[in-house]
Amino acid sequence: MTNDAYEARDLVADRPDIAAHCRQLMDEWVSEQMKKPNWSTDPLNEVLRERGIKKGHLVARN
Protein backbone atom coordinates (compact mmCIF):
# COMPACT_ATOMS: atom_id res chain seq x y z
CA MET A 1 0.00 0.00 0.00
CA THR A 2 2.77 2.46 0.77
CA ASN A 3 4.23 1.96 -2.72
CA ASP A 4 0.81 2.47 -4.31
CA ALA A 5 -1.02 4.80 -1.94
CA TYR A 6 -3.75 5.57 -4.51
CA GLU A 7 -4.15 1.90 -5.48
CA ALA A 8 -3.62 2.80 -9.13
CA ARG A 9 -1.46 -0.17 -10.10
CA ASP A 10 -3.40 -3.14 -11.50
CA LEU A 11 -2.14 -6.27 -9.75
CA VAL A 12 -4.27 -8.77 -11.67
CA ALA A 13 -1.55 -9.46 -14.26
CA ASP A 14 1.06 -9.98 -11.53
CA ARG A 15 -1.09 -12.04 -9.15
CA PRO A 16 -4.07 -13.60 -10.95
CA ASP A 17 -4.39 -16.13 -8.12
CA ILE A 18 -5.05 -13.41 -5.56
CA ALA A 19 -7.41 -11.58 -7.92
CA ALA A 20 -9.41 -14.77 -8.50
CA HIS A 21 -9.61 -15.40 -4.76
CA CYS A 22 -10.81 -11.84 -4.12
CA ARG A 23 -13.45 -12.18 -6.84
CA GLN A 24 -14.63 -15.42 -5.26
CA LEU A 25 -14.89 -13.82 -1.82
CA MET A 26 -16.84 -10.88 -3.22
CA ASP A 27 -19.19 -13.14 -5.18
CA GLU A 28 -19.86 -15.22 -2.06
CA TRP A 29 -20.50 -12.12 0.05
CA VAL A 30 -22.88 -10.60 -2.51
CA SER A 31 -24.73 -13.93 -2.79
CA GLU A 32 -25.15 -14.03 0.99
CA GLN A 33 -26.43 -10.44 1.04
CA MET A 34 -28.92 -11.13 -1.75
CA LYS A 35 -30.50 -13.90 0.34
CA LYS A 36 -31.38 -11.47 3.13
CA PRO A 37 -35.01 -10.34 3.30
CA ASN A 38 -34.13 -6.64 3.18
CA TRP A 39 -31.99 -6.93 0.02
CA SER A 40 -33.07 -4.69 -2.83
CA THR A 41 -30.08 -4.15 -5.12
CA ASP A 42 -26.32 -3.80 -5.12
CA PRO A 43 -25.62 -0.05 -5.12
CA LEU A 44 -22.54 -0.47 -7.33
CA ASN A 45 -24.49 -2.48 -9.91
CA GLU A 46 -27.18 0.20 -9.88
CA VAL A 47 -24.64 2.93 -10.65
CA LEU A 48 -23.08 0.86 -13.43
CA ARG A 49 -26.53 0.13 -14.89
CA GLU A 50 -27.45 3.82 -14.85
CA ARG A 51 -24.31 4.64 -16.80
CA GLY A 52 -24.84 1.85 -19.33
CA ILE A 53 -21.76 -0.09 -18.23
CA LYS A 54 -21.99 -3.84 -18.59
CA LYS A 55 -20.01 -6.44 -16.63
CA GLY A 56 -16.56 -6.93 -18.11
CA HIS A 57 -16.49 -3.55 -19.88
CA LEU A 58 -14.47 -1.71 -17.26
CA VAL A 59 -10.82 -1.26 -18.18
CA ALA A 60 -8.02 -0.84 -15.66
CA ARG A 61 -5.83 2.19 -16.30
CA ASN A 62 -2.22 2.50 -15.20
CSV table of N, CA and C in Angstrom, one decimal:
chain,number,residue,atom,x,y,z
A,1,MET,N,0.8,-1.2,0.0
A,1,MET,CA,0.0,0.0,0.0
A,1,MET,C,0.9,1.3,0.0
A,2,THR,N,2.0,1.2,0.7
A,2,THR,CA,2.8,2.5,0.8
A,2,THR,C,3.4,2.8,-0.6
A,3,ASN,N,3.7,1.7,-1.4
A,3,ASN,CA,4.2,2.0,-2.7
A,3,ASN,C,3.2,2.4,-3.7
A,4,ASP,N,1.9,2.2,-3.4
A,4,ASP,CA,0.8,2.5,-4.3
A,4,ASP,C,-0.3,3.1,-3.5
A,5,ALA,N,-0.1,4.2,-2.9
A,5,ALA,CA,-1.0,4.8,-1.9
A,5,ALA,C,-2.4,5.0,-2.5
A,6,TYR,N,-2.5,5.3,-3.9
A,6,TYR,CA,-3.8,5.6,-4.5
A,6,TYR,C,-4.3,4.3,-5.2
A,7,GLU,N,-3.7,3.2,-4.9
A,7,GLU,CA,-4.1,1.9,-5.5
A,7,GLU,C,-4.4,2.0,-7.0
A,8,ALA,N,-3.5,2.6,-7.7
A,8,ALA,CA,-3.6,2.8,-9.1
A,8,ALA,C,-3.0,1.7,-10.0
A,9,ARG,N,-2.1,0.9,-9.4
A,9,ARG,CA,-1.5,-0.2,-10.1
A,9,ARG,C,-2.3,-1.4,-10.1
A,10,ASP,N,-2.6,-1.9,-11.3
A,10,ASP,CA,-3.4,-3.1,-11.5
A,10,ASP,C,-2.6,-4.4,-11.2
A,11,LEU,N,-2.9,-5.1,-10.2
A,11,LEU,CA,-2.1,-6.3,-9.8
A,11,LEU,C,-2.6,-7.6,-10.4
A,12,VAL,N,-3.7,-7.5,-11.1
A,12,VAL,CA,-4.3,-8.8,-11.7
A,12,VAL,C,-3.3,-9.5,-12.5
A,13,ALA,N,-2.5,-8.8,-13.4
A,13,ALA,CA,-1.5,-9.5,-14.3
A,13,ALA,C,-0.4,-10.1,-13.5
A,14,ASP,N,0.0,-9.5,-12.4
A,14,ASP,CA,1.1,-10.0,-11.5
A,14,ASP,C,0.6,-11.1,-10.6
A,15,ARG,N,-0.6,-11.0,-10.1
A,15,ARG,CA,-1.1,-12.0,-9.1
A,15,ARG,C,-2.5,-12.5,-9.5
A,16,PRO,N,-2.7,-13.2,-10.6
A,16,PRO,CA,-4.1,-13.6,-11.0
A,16,PRO,C,-4.7,-14.5,-9.9
A,17,ASP,N,-3.9,-15.2,-9.2
A,17,ASP,CA,-4.4,-16.1,-8.1
A,17,ASP,C,-5.1,-15.3,-7.0
A,18,ILE,N,-4.5,-14.2,-6.6
A,18,ILE,CA,-5.0,-13.4,-5.6
A,18,ILE,C,-6.3,-12.7,-6.1
A,19,ALA,N,-6.2,-12.2,-7.3
A,19,ALA,CA,-7.4,-11.6,-7.9
A,19,ALA,C,-8.6,-12.5,-8.0
A,20,ALA,N,-8.3,-13.8,-8.4
A,20,ALA,CA,-9.4,-14.8,-8.5
A,20,ALA,C,-10.0,-15.1,-7.1
A,21,HIS,N,-9.1,-15.2,-6.1
A,21,HIS,CA,-9.6,-15.4,-4.8
A,21,HIS,C,-10.5,-14.2,-4.3
A,22,CYS,N,-10.0,-13.0,-4.5
A,22,CYS,CA,-10.8,-11.8,-4.1
A,22,CYS,C,-12.2,-11.8,-4.8
A,23,ARG,N,-12.2,-12.1,-6.1
A,23,ARG,CA,-13.4,-12.2,-6.8
A,23,ARG,C,-14.4,-13.2,-6.2
A,24,GLN,N,-13.8,-14.4,-5.9
A,24,GLN,CA,-14.6,-15.4,-5.3
A,24,GLN,C,-15.2,-15.0,-3.9
A,25,LEU,N,-14.4,-14.3,-3.1
A,25,LEU,CA,-14.9,-13.8,-1.8
A,25,LEU,C,-16.0,-12.8,-2.0
A,26,MET,N,-15.8,-11.9,-3.0
A,26,MET,CA,-16.8,-10.9,-3.2
A,26,MET,C,-18.1,-11.5,-3.7
A,27,ASP,N,-18.0,-12.5,-4.7
A,27,ASP,CA,-19.2,-13.1,-5.2
A,27,ASP,C,-20.0,-13.9,-4.1
A,28,GLU,N,-19.2,-14.5,-3.2
A,28,GLU,CA,-19.9,-15.2,-2.1
A,28,GLU,C,-20.6,-14.2,-1.1
A,29,TRP,N,-19.9,-13.1,-0.8
A,29,TRP,CA,-20.5,-12.1,0.0
A,29,TRP,C,-21.8,-11.5,-0.6
A,30,VAL,N,-21.7,-11.2,-1.8
A,30,VAL,CA,-22.9,-10.6,-2.5
A,30,VAL,C,-24.0,-11.6,-2.5
A,31,SER,N,-23.7,-12.9,-2.8
A,31,SER,CA,-24.7,-13.9,-2.8
A,31,SER,C,-25.4,-14.0,-1.4
A,32,GLU,N,-24.6,-14.0,-0.4
A,32,GLU,CA,-25.1,-14.0,1.0
A,32,GLU,C,-26.1,-12.8,1.3
A,33,GLN,N,-25.6,-11.6,0.8
A,33,GLN,CA,-26.4,-10.4,1.0
A,33,GLN,C,-27.8,-10.5,0.3
A,34,MET,N,-27.7,-11.1,-0.9
A,34,MET,CA,-28.9,-11.1,-1.7
A,34,MET,C,-30.0,-12.1,-1.1
A,35,LYS,N,-29.6,-13.0,-0.3
A,35,LYS,CA,-30.5,-13.9,0.3
A,35,LYS,C,-31.2,-13.3,1.5
A,36,LYS,N,-30.8,-12.1,2.0
A,36,LYS,CA,-31.4,-11.5,3.1
A,36,LYS,C,-32.7,-10.8,2.7
A,37,PRO,N,-33.7,-10.8,3.6
A,37,PRO,CA,-35.0,-10.3,3.3
A,37,PRO,C,-35.0,-8.8,3.0
A,38,ASN,N,-34.1,-8.1,3.4
A,38,ASN,CA,-34.1,-6.6,3.2
A,38,ASN,C,-33.3,-6.2,2.0
A,39,TRP,N,-32.8,-7.2,1.2
A,39,TRP,CA,-32.0,-6.9,0.0
A,39,TRP,C,-32.8,-6.3,-1.1
A,40,SER,N,-32.4,-5.2,-1.7
A,40,SER,CA,-33.1,-4.7,-2.8
A,40,SER,C,-32.2,-4.7,-4.1
A,41,THR,N,-31.0,-4.1,-4.0
A,41,THR,CA,-30.1,-4.2,-5.1
A,41,THR,C,-28.7,-3.8,-4.6
A,42,ASP,N,-27.7,-4.2,-5.4
A,42,ASP,CA,-26.3,-3.8,-5.1
A,42,ASP,C,-26.1,-2.4,-5.6
A,43,PRO,N,-25.8,-1.4,-4.7
A,43,PRO,CA,-25.6,0.0,-5.1
A,43,PRO,C,-24.6,0.1,-6.3
A,44,LEU,N,-23.5,-0.6,-6.3
A,44,LEU,CA,-22.5,-0.5,-7.3
A,44,LEU,C,-23.1,-0.9,-8.7
A,45,ASN,N,-23.9,-2.0,-8.7
A,45,ASN,CA,-24.5,-2.5,-9.9
A,45,ASN,C,-25.5,-1.5,-10.4
A,46,GLU,N,-26.2,-0.8,-9.5
A,46,GLU,CA,-27.2,0.2,-9.9
A,46,GLU,C,-26.5,1.4,-10.6
A,47,VAL,N,-25.4,1.8,-10.0
A,47,VAL,CA,-24.6,2.9,-10.7
A,47,VAL,C,-24.1,2.5,-12.0
A,48,LEU,N,-23.6,1.3,-12.1
A,48,LEU,CA,-23.1,0.9,-13.4
A,48,LEU,C,-24.2,0.8,-14.4
A,49,ARG,N,-25.4,0.3,-14.0
A,49,ARG,CA,-26.5,0.1,-14.9
A,49,ARG,C,-27.0,1.5,-15.4
A,50,GLU,N,-27.0,2.5,-14.5
A,50,GLU,CA,-27.5,3.8,-14.8
A,50,GLU,C,-26.5,4.4,-15.9
A,51,ARG,N,-25.3,4.1,-15.9
A,51,ARG,CA,-24.3,4.6,-16.8
A,51,ARG,C,-24.1,3.8,-18.1
A,52,GLY,N,-24.9,2.7,-18.2
A,52,GLY,CA,-24.8,1.8,-19.3
A,52,GLY,C,-23.6,1.0,-19.4
A,53,ILE,N,-23.0,0.7,-18.3
A,53,ILE,CA,-21.8,-0.1,-18.2
A,53,ILE,C,-22.2,-1.5,-17.9
A,54,LYS,N,-21.7,-2.4,-18.8
A,54,LYS,CA,-22.0,-3.8,-18.6
A,54,LYS,C,-20.8,-4.6,-18.0
A,55,LYS,N,-21.1,-5.7,-17.3
A,55,LYS,CA,-20.0,-6.4,-16.6
A,55,LYS,C,-18.9,-6.8,-17.6
A,56,GLY,N,-17.7,-6.6,-17.3
A,56,GLY,CA,-16.6,-6.9,-18.1
A,56,GLY,C,-16.1,-5.8,-19.0
A,57,HIS,N,-16.8,-4.7,-19.0
A,57,HIS,CA,-16.5,-3.6,-19.9
A,57,HIS,C,-15.6,-2.5,-19.2
A,58,LEU,N,-15.3,-2.7,-17.9
A,58,LEU,CA,-14.5,-1.7,-17.3
A,58,LEU,C,-13.0,-2.0,-17.5
A,59,VAL,N,-12.2,-1.1,-17.8
A,59,VAL,CA,-10.8,-1.3,-18.2
A,59,VAL,C,-9.9,-0.6,-17.1
A,60,ALA,N,-9.0,-1.4,-16.6
A,60,ALA,CA,-8.0,-0.8,-15.7
A,60,ALA,C,-7.1,0.1,-16.4
A,61,ARG,N,-6.8,1.2,-15.7
A,61,ARG,CA,-5.8,2.2,-16.3
A,61,ARG,C,-4.6,2.3,-15.4
A,62,ASN,N,-3.5,2.4,-16.0
A,62,ASN,CA,-2.2,2.5,-15.2
A,62,ASN,C,-1.8,3.9,-15.1
